[in-house]
């Protein structure tokens, strides 16, 4: 099914009009379609059918507990990058045994927590991390399952900020060093070698870079087998791109075919860590036009100031990312013009979209599309703005899955009893 459709002149998420959500929850609000989340998961599962494969959803893309629960119920494991994400997975009912822990800077506290919870695998990113992990595992007397993250020096042909598999990137270790680390780990009783991994970047459009990475990991797997080190899994990371604007859709079936071609006949499990592919197009950021600022001459831009800002959705400001903007209930007789959609934050970088042809009026609702991945998770309290609410739609039902933050939520972290008495007076 298509998650977003216009019916009777109003944009719906599944069977729920976005106007109803705005009326009862307010704006700005992130709204996700559970049908779309399930569809994407099914699409990927189908592409992987016949392979011994496990999907470990990359929590960082959208870490709402209800989204995690939904993926857990579908059979997913999880890829995490912090102790906080691990606690989210556990709170959502996830199984630590199916958790992979990625990231270049795991702290002692995070490692200890993950060892105690007996996670499935540490994706190790450096020699120093491997040493630290070995020490902690020995001290806590808990064996640490490990995989070494290899940096295969493959160009994922994506935005430089989200490219991770080139040798100038901070991630993983070069193939030759990976072999040395495996040999070192193999001599340590409390380290248990379980796999090998890589993640070359995000919003990848082509299969070829992924094929090159897998080929490189398979070569290493064979070299390790020659040394008597047998791996149980190959983890190829996430990175599958989605359509935000006019990008061609990532061909998940072709990806599946490539994986079959390279893995059939091998006795090794495949793990993938998709984030964006599963969640990006499930979500929209619902916002309201506060003010229209049409400008007098063509050299000036027309501004529509909305109640969402770069603190709510950072992607346009940070990566010049393109998000489609839809009017939720277009009104008759309003002329279209070219508008910059901007937020209330005091920075020129605070924009949602530039130069969009839209028929706008004040107080109108807008839906900022494809905001399900790296949206809410990258939000902040800049300008002491409360973060948006989150809503999950399922058919004709919707549920607030994170309440809107209040200013009190923010201030409470900074108030001791003295300050509370002196400074905080009830609002008039
Ligand atoms: N695994 C690892 C180790 C990762 O670092 C990432 C994403 C993923 C999996 C999931 O990648 P995905 O399937 O979502 O492409 N904030 C940026 C994206 C940063 C991605 C970072 N790593 C954005 O808004 O485009």
Coordinates of C-alpha atoms and ligand atoms in Angstrom, one line a residue:
X1 CA 0.0 0.0 0.0
X2 CA 1.0 3.6 -0.4
X3 CA 1.3 5.2 3.1
X4 CA 0.6 8.8 2.0
X5 CA -2.5 9.5 -0.2
X6 CA -4.7 12.5 -0.9
X7 CA -8.3 11.7 -0.2
X8 CA -11.2 14.2 -0.3
X9 CA -8.6 17.0 -0.7
X10 CA -6.7 16.1 2.5
X11 CA -3.3 14.3 2.8
X12 CA -3.8 11.0 4.8
X13 CA -1.3 8.7 6.5
X14 CA -2.9 5.3 5.9
X15 CA -6.5 6.0 6.9
X16 CA -5.8 9.0 9.1
X17 CA -6.1 12.6 7.8
X18 CA -3.1 14.7 8.9
X19 CA -5.5 17.4 9.9
X20 CA -6.9 15.2 12.7
X21 CA -3.4 14.6 14.0
X22 CA -2.6 18.3 14.0
X23 CA -5.9 19.1 15.8
X24 CA -5.3 16.6 18.6
X25 CA -1.5 16.6 18.9
X26 CA -0.4 20.0 17.6
X27 CA 2.6 20.9 15.4
X28 CA 5.4 20.3 14.7
X29 CA 4.9 16.5 14.9
X30 CA 6.6 13.6 13.3
X31 CA 4.1 11.1 12.0
X32 CA 5.1 7.5 10.9
X33 CA 3.2 4.9 9.0
X34 CA 3.5 1.4 10.5
X35 CA 2.2 -0.2 7.2
X36 CA 5.2 1.4 5.4
X37 CA 7.6 0.2 8.0
X38 CA 6.2 -3.4 7.6
X39 CA 6.2 -3.2 3.8
X40 CA 9.9 -2.1 3.6
X41 CA 10.9 -4.9 6.0
X42 CA 8.9 -7.4 4.0
X43 CA 10.5 -6.1 0.7
X44 CA 14.0 -6.6 2.1
X45 CA 13.1 -10.0 3.6
X46 CA 11.9 -11.1 0.2
X47 CA 15.0 -10.0 -1.5
X48 CA 17.0 -12.0 1.0
X49 CA 14.9 -15.1 0.8
X50 CA 16.9 -18.3 0.3
X51 CA 19.9 -16.8 2.1
X52 CA 20.9 -17.4 5.7
X53 CA 20.4 -13.8 6.6
X54 CA 19.5 -11.6 9.6
X55 CA 18.4 -8.0 9.4
X56 CA 19.8 -5.9 12.3
X57 CA 17.9 -2.6 12.1
X58 CA 20.3 0.5 12.6
X59 CA 18.7 2.1 15.6
X60 CA 20.3 5.4 14.9
X61 CA 18.0 6.1 12.0
X62 CA 14.9 6.3 14.2
X63 CA 15.1 5.1 17.7
X64 CA 11.6 5.6 19.0
X65 CA 10.7 2.7 21.3
X66 CA 7.5 1.8 19.4
X67 CA 9.4 1.7 16.1
X68 CA 12.0 -0.6 17.7
X69 CA 9.2 -2.8 19.1
X70 CA 7.6 -3.0 15.7
X71 CA 10.9 -4.2 14.1
X72 CA 11.5 -6.6 17.0
X73 CA 8.0 -8.1 16.4
X74 CA 8.9 -8.6 12.7
X75 CA 12.0 -10.6 13.7
X76 CA 14.8 -8.0 13.5
X77 CA 17.9 -7.8 15.5
X78 CA 19.5 -4.4 16.1
X79 CA 22.7 -2.4 15.2
X80 CA 23.5 0.1 18.0
X81 CA 26.2 2.7 18.4
X82 CA 25.9 3.7 22.1
X83 CA 24.9 2.4 25.5
X84 CA 21.8 4.6 25.3
X85 CA 20.7 2.8 22.1
X86 CA 21.3 -0.6 23.9
X87 CA 19.0 0.5 26.7
X88 CA 16.4 1.5 24.1
X89 CA 16.6 -1.9 22.5
X90 CA 16.2 -3.7 25.8
X91 CA 13.3 -1.3 26.9
X92 CA 11.5 -2.1 23.6
X93 CA 11.8 -5.8 24.3
X94 CA 14.7 -6.6 22.0
X95 CA 17.0 -9.5 22.5
X96 CA 20.6 -8.4 23.4
X97 CA 21.8 -11.6 21.8
X98 CA 20.8 -10.2 18.4
X99 CA 22.5 -6.8 19.0
X100 CA 25.6 -5.7 17.1
X101 CA 27.6 -2.8 18.7
X102 CA 29.2 -0.5 16.1
X103 CA 31.1 2.8 16.5
X104 CA 34.6 4.1 16.8
X105 CA 34.4 5.3 20.4
X106 CA 32.9 2.7 22.7
X107 CA 33.5 3.8 26.4
X108 CA 34.4 1.4 29.2
X109 CA 30.9 1.9 30.7
X110 CA 29.3 1.1 27.3
X111 CA 31.5 -2.0 26.8
X112 CA 30.8 -3.2 30.4
X113 CA 27.0 -2.8 29.9
X114 CA 27.1 -4.7 26.6
X115 CA 29.2 -7.5 28.1
X116 CA 26.9 -7.9 31.0
X117 CA 23.9 -8.0 28.8
X118 CA 25.7 -10.5 26.6
X119 CA 25.2 -8.8 23.2
X120 CA 25.6 -10.7 20.0
X121 CA 28.7 -9.0 18.6
X122 CA 31.1 -6.1 19.1
X123 CA 32.0 -4.6 15.7
X124 CA 35.6 -3.5 16.6
X125 CA 37.0 -0.5 14.9
X126 CA 40.6 -0.2 16.1
X127 CA 43.5 -2.0 17.7
X128 CA 43.1 0.1 20.9
X129 CA 39.4 -0.8 21.1
X130 CA 40.2 -4.5 20.7
X131 CA 42.7 -4.2 23.6
X132 CA 40.3 -2.4 25.8
X133 CA 37.6 -5.0 25.0
X134 CA 39.9 -7.8 25.8
X135 CA 40.8 -6.2 29.2
X136 CA 37.2 -5.6 30.2
X137 CA 36.1 -9.1 29.1
X138 CA 38.9 -10.6 31.2
X139 CA 38.1 -8.5 34.2
X140 CA 34.4 -9.2 34.1
X141 CA 34.9 -12.8 33.1
X142 CA 32.5 -12.5 30.2
X143 CA 33.6 -13.7 26.8
X144 CA 33.4 -10.9 24.1
X145 CA 32.1 -12.0 20.7
X146 CA 33.9 -9.9 18.1
X147 CA 33.9 -8.9 14.5
X148 CA 36.5 -6.5 13.0
X149 CA 35.2 -3.6 10.9
X150 CA 37.1 -3.5 7.7
X151 CA 37.5 -0.3 5.7
X152 CA 37.6 -1.7 2.2
X153 CA 38.5 1.6 0.6
X154 CA 35.4 1.6 -1.7
X155 CA 33.8 4.8 -2.9
X156 CA 30.0 4.6 -2.0
X157 CA 29.4 7.7 -4.3
X158 CA 27.3 9.5 -1.7
X159 CA 27.5 12.8 0.2
X160 CA 31.0 13.2 1.8
X161 CA 29.6 13.5 5.3
X162 CA 27.9 10.0 5.1
X163 CA 30.6 8.2 3.2
X164 CA 32.5 5.9 5.5
X165 CA 34.4 3.3 3.5
X166 CA 37.2 5.3 2.1
X167 CA 40.7 5.2 3.6
X168 CA 40.5 8.9 4.6
X169 CA 37.4 8.1 6.8
X170 CA 37.7 7.4 10.5
X171 CA 35.9 4.0 10.4
X172 CA 37.3 0.5 10.5
X173 CA 40.8 -0.8 9.8
X174 CA 42.5 -1.6 6.5
X175 CA 42.3 -5.2 5.4
X176 CA 45.9 -6.1 6.2
X177 CA 45.5 -4.7 9.8
X178 CA 42.3 -6.6 10.1
X179 CA 44.2 -9.9 9.6
X180 CA 46.7 -9.0 12.3
X181 CA 43.9 -8.1 14.7
X182 CA 42.1 -11.4 14.1
X183 CA 45.4 -13.3 14.7
X184 CA 45.9 -11.4 18.0
X185 CA 42.3 -12.0 19.1
X186 CA 42.5 -15.7 18.2
X187 CA 45.2 -16.1 20.9
X188 CA 42.9 -14.5 23.6
X189 CA 40.6 -17.0 25.4
X190 CA 38.0 -14.4 26.4
X191 CA 37.6 -13.0 22.9
X192 CA 35.5 -15.1 20.6
X193 CA 35.8 -14.4 16.9
X194 CA 32.3 -14.5 15.3
X195 CA 32.3 -12.4 12.2
X196 CA 33.6 -9.6 9.9
X197 CA 31.9 -6.4 9.0
X198 CA 31.9 -3.2 7.0
X199 CA 29.7 -0.2 6.3
X200 CA 30.8 1.9 3.4
X201 CA 28.2 4.7 3.6
X202 CA 24.6 5.8 3.5
X203 CA 22.1 6.7 0.8
X204 CA 23.9 4.4 -1.7
X205 CA 22.2 4.1 -5.1
X206 CA 24.3 1.5 -6.8
X207 CA 24.9 -2.2 -6.2
X208 CA 28.5 -2.1 -7.4
X209 CA 30.2 -0.6 -4.4
X210 CA 28.4 -3.1 -2.2
X211 CA 29.6 -5.9 -4.5
X212 CA 33.2 -4.7 -4.2
X213 CA 32.9 -4.5 -0.4
X214 CA 31.5 -8.0 -0.1
X215 CA 34.2 -9.4 -2.5
X216 CA 36.9 -7.8 -0.3
X217 CA 35.3 -9.3 2.9
X218 CA 35.1 -12.7 1.3
X219 CA 38.8 -12.6 0.4
X220 CA 39.6 -11.9 4.0
X221 CA 37.3 -14.6 5.2
X222 CA 39.1 -17.1 3.0
X223 CA 42.5 -15.9 4.2
X224 CA 41.4 -16.3 7.8
X225 CA 40.1 -19.8 7.1
X226 CA 43.6 -20.7 5.8
X227 CA 44.9 -19.7 9.2
X228 CA 42.3 -21.9 10.9
X229 CA 40.0 -18.9 11.9
X230 CA 36.4 -19.7 10.9
X231 CA 33.9 -16.9 10.7
X232 CA 30.2 -17.4 11.4
X233 CA 28.9 -14.2 9.8
X234 CA 29.6 -11.5 7.3
X235 CA 28.0 -8.2 8.0
X236 CA 27.8 -5.8 5.0
X237 CA 26.3 -2.9 7.0
X238 CA 23.4 -0.7 5.8
X239 CA 23.4 2.1 3.3
X240 CA 20.6 1.2 0.9
X241 CA 19.3 4.5 -0.6
X242 CA 15.7 5.7 -0.8
X243 CA 13.9 8.2 -3.1
X244 CA 13.7 11.7 -1.6
X245 CA 13.2 13.5 -4.9
X246 CA 14.2 12.2 -8.3
X247 CA 16.8 9.5 -7.3
X248 CA 16.2 6.1 -8.8
X249 CA 14.9 3.7 -6.3
X250 CA 17.6 1.3 -4.8
X251 CA 17.1 -2.0 -6.6
X252 CA 16.7 -4.3 -3.6
X253 CA 16.0 -7.3 -5.8
X254 CA 19.2 -6.8 -7.7
X255 CA 21.0 -6.5 -4.4
X256 CA 19.5 -9.8 -3.4
X257 CA 20.7 -11.4 -6.6
X258 CA 24.2 -10.1 -6.1
X259 CA 24.2 -11.5 -2.6
X260 CA 23.1 -14.9 -3.8
X261 CA 25.8 -14.8 -6.6
X262 CA 28.6 -14.2 -4.1
X263 CA 27.3 -16.2 -1.1
X264 CA 25.5 -19.2 -2.4
X265 CA 27.4 -22.4 -1.5
X266 CA 29.3 -20.7 1.3
X267 CA 28.5 -21.8 4.9
X268 CA 28.3 -18.3 6.4
X269 CA 25.4 -16.2 7.7
X270 CA 24.8 -12.7 6.2
X271 CA 23.9 -9.8 8.4
X272 CA 22.6 -6.4 7.1
X273 CA 22.3 -3.2 9.1
X274 CA 19.7 -1.1 7.2
X275 CA 18.4 2.1 8.7
X276 CA 17.2 4.6 6.2
X277 CA 15.7 2.0 3.8
X278 CA 13.3 0.8 6.4
X279 CA 12.2 4.1 7.9
X280 CA 12.8 7.2 5.7
X281 CA 9.7 7.2 3.6
X282 CA 7.5 6.0 6.5
X283 CA 7.6 9.5 8.1
X284 CA 6.6 13.0 7.6
X285 CA 7.2 16.1 9.7
X286 CA 3.8 17.9 10.1
X287 CA 4.2 21.7 10.5
X288 CA 2.0 24.8 10.3
X289 CA 2.7 28.0 8.4
X290 CA 3.0 30.9 10.9
X291 CA 3.7 33.8 8.6
X292 CA 4.0 34.5 4.9
X293 CA 6.5 37.1 3.9
X294 CA 6.1 37.7 0.2
X295 CA 8.8 40.1 -1.1
X296 CA 8.2 43.1 -3.3
X297 CA 10.7 42.5 -6.1
X298 CA 11.7 39.4 -8.1
X299 CA 15.3 39.6 -6.7
X300 CA 14.0 38.9 -3.2
X301 CA 12.8 35.5 -2.1
X302 CA 9.3 34.8 -0.7
X303 CA 9.5 33.3 2.7
X304 CA 7.0 31.0 4.4
X305 CA 7.9 30.8 8.1
X306 CA 6.7 27.5 9.6
X307 CA 6.7 26.2 13.1
X308 CA 9.3 23.5 12.4
X309 CA 13.0 24.4 12.2
X310 CA 16.5 23.1 11.8
X311 CA 16.4 21.9 15.4
X312 CA 13.5 19.6 14.4
X313 CA 14.9 18.5 11.0
X314 CA 18.6 19.1 10.5
X315 CA 19.1 17.3 7.2
X316 CA 18.5 20.3 4.9
X317 CA 20.9 22.6 6.8
X318 CA 23.5 19.9 7.4
X319 CA 23.6 18.0 4.1
X320 CA 21.6 20.4 1.8
X321 CA 19.2 17.4 1.8
X322 CA 16.0 17.7 -0.4
X323 CA 12.7 16.9 1.3
X324 CA 9.4 17.2 -0.6
X325 CA 6.9 19.7 0.9
X326 CA 3.2 19.0 0.5
X327 CA 0.3 21.2 1.4
X328 CA -2.0 19.0 3.6
X329 CA -5.3 20.4 2.5
X330 CA -4.9 22.7 -0.6
X331 CA -7.4 25.5 -0.8
X332 CA -9.2 26.7 -3.9
X333 CA -8.4 30.0 -5.4
X334 CA -4.9 30.4 -3.9
X335 CA -2.3 31.2 -6.4
X336 CA 1.0 29.3 -6.4
X337 CA 4.2 31.1 -6.0
X338 CA 7.9 30.2 -5.3
X339 CA 8.6 30.0 -1.6
X340 CA 11.5 29.3 0.7
X341 CA 10.2 27.3 3.7
X342 CA 12.1 28.5 6.7
X343 CA 11.9 28.0 10.5
X344 CA 11.9 30.5 13.4
X345 CA 15.5 30.0 14.4
X346 CA 17.9 33.0 14.2
X347 CA 20.2 31.6 11.5
X348 CA 20.2 31.9 7.7
X349 CA 21.0 28.1 7.7
X350 CA 17.6 27.5 9.2
X351 CA 15.6 26.3 6.2
X352 CA 13.5 23.3 5.4
X353 CA 13.3 23.8 1.6
X354 CA 14.3 26.4 -1.0
X355 CA 12.4 27.7 -4.0
X356 CA 9.3 25.5 -4.0
X357 CA 6.2 26.2 -6.1
X358 CA 3.3 26.0 -3.6
X359 CA -0.1 27.6 -3.1
X360 CA 0.2 28.8 0.5
X361 CA -1.9 30.6 3.1
X362 CA -1.1 31.4 6.7
X363 CA -2.1 28.7 9.2
X364 CA -2.0 26.0 6.5
X365 CA -0.5 22.6 7.4
X366 CA 2.5 21.3 5.5
X367 CA 3.9 17.8 5.4
X368 CA 7.7 17.6 5.1
X369 CA 8.1 14.3 3.5
X370 CA 10.7 11.4 3.8
X371 CA 11.5 12.5 7.4
X372 CA 11.3 9.1 9.1
X373 CA 15.1 8.5 9.0
X374 CA 17.6 10.8 10.7
X375 CA 14.8 13.3 11.5
X376 CA 13.7 13.2 15.2
X377 CA 17.0 11.4 16.2
X378 CA 19.0 14.5 15.0
X379 CA 16.7 17.0 16.7
X380 CA 18.0 19.4 19.4
X381 CA 16.8 22.0 21.8
X382 CA 18.6 24.9 20.0
X383 CA 16.9 28.2 20.8
X384 CA 15.3 26.3 23.8
X385 CA 12.7 24.9 21.4
X386 CA 10.9 21.8 22.8
X387 CA 11.4 18.7 20.5
X388 CA 8.4 17.6 18.5
X389 CA 5.9 14.9 19.4
X390 CA 6.0 11.6 17.5
X391 CA 2.9 9.7 16.3
X392 CA 2.6 6.2 14.9
X393 CA -0.3 5.5 12.6
X394 CA -1.8 2.0 12.1
X395 CA -4.7 1.8 9.7
X396 CA -7.4 4.2 11.0
X397 CA -5.8 4.5 14.5
X398 CA -3.0 6.7 15.7
X399 CA -1.0 6.8 18.9
X400 CA 1.3 9.4 20.4
X401 CA 4.5 7.4 20.8
X402 CA 6.5 10.3 22.3
X403 CA 4.9 13.3 23.9
X404 CA 5.9 16.8 22.9
X405 CA 8.7 18.1 25.2
X406 CA 7.9 21.0 27.4
X407 CA 10.1 23.9 28.4
X408 CA 10.0 22.5 32.0
X409 CA 11.5 19.2 30.7
X410 CA 14.5 21.2 29.5
X411 CA 14.9 23.5 32.5
X412 CA 14.6 20.7 35.0
X413 CA 18.0 19.4 34.1
X414 CA 19.6 22.7 35.1
X415 CA 17.7 23.6 38.2
X416 CA 18.9 22.8 41.7
X417 CA 16.6 23.5 44.6
X418 CA 18.2 27.0 45.1
X419 CA 17.7 28.1 41.5
X420 CA 14.3 26.6 41.5
X421 CA 13.3 28.9 44.4
X422 CA 15.0 32.0 43.0
X423 CA 14.3 31.8 39.4
X424 CA 11.4 29.8 38.4
X425 CA 8.2 31.5 38.8
X426 CA 5.0 30.1 37.5
X427 CA 4.3 31.5 34.0
X428 CA 1.7 34.3 34.1
Ligands
LIG1 N1 25.6 0.7 10.2 C1 26.5 1.6 10.5 C2 27.8 1.2 11.2 C3 26.3 3.0 10.3 O1 27.2 3.9 10.6 C4 25.1 3.3 9.7 C5 24.8 4.7 9.4 C6 24.1 2.3 9.4 C7 24.4 1.0 9.6 C8 22.8 2.6 8.7 O2 22.9 3.2 7.5 P1 21.7 3.4 6.5 O3 21.1 2.1 6.2 O4 20.7 4.3 7.3 O5 22.2 4.2 5.4 N2 22.5 11.4 9.3 C9 22.7 11.0 8.0 C10 23.0 9.6 7.8 C11 24.2 9.1 8.7 C12 24.4 7.6 8.6 C13 25.4 7.1 9.6 N3 25.6 5.7 9.6 C14 21.6 11.5 7.1 O6 20.7 12.1 7.6 O7 21.6 11.3 5.9

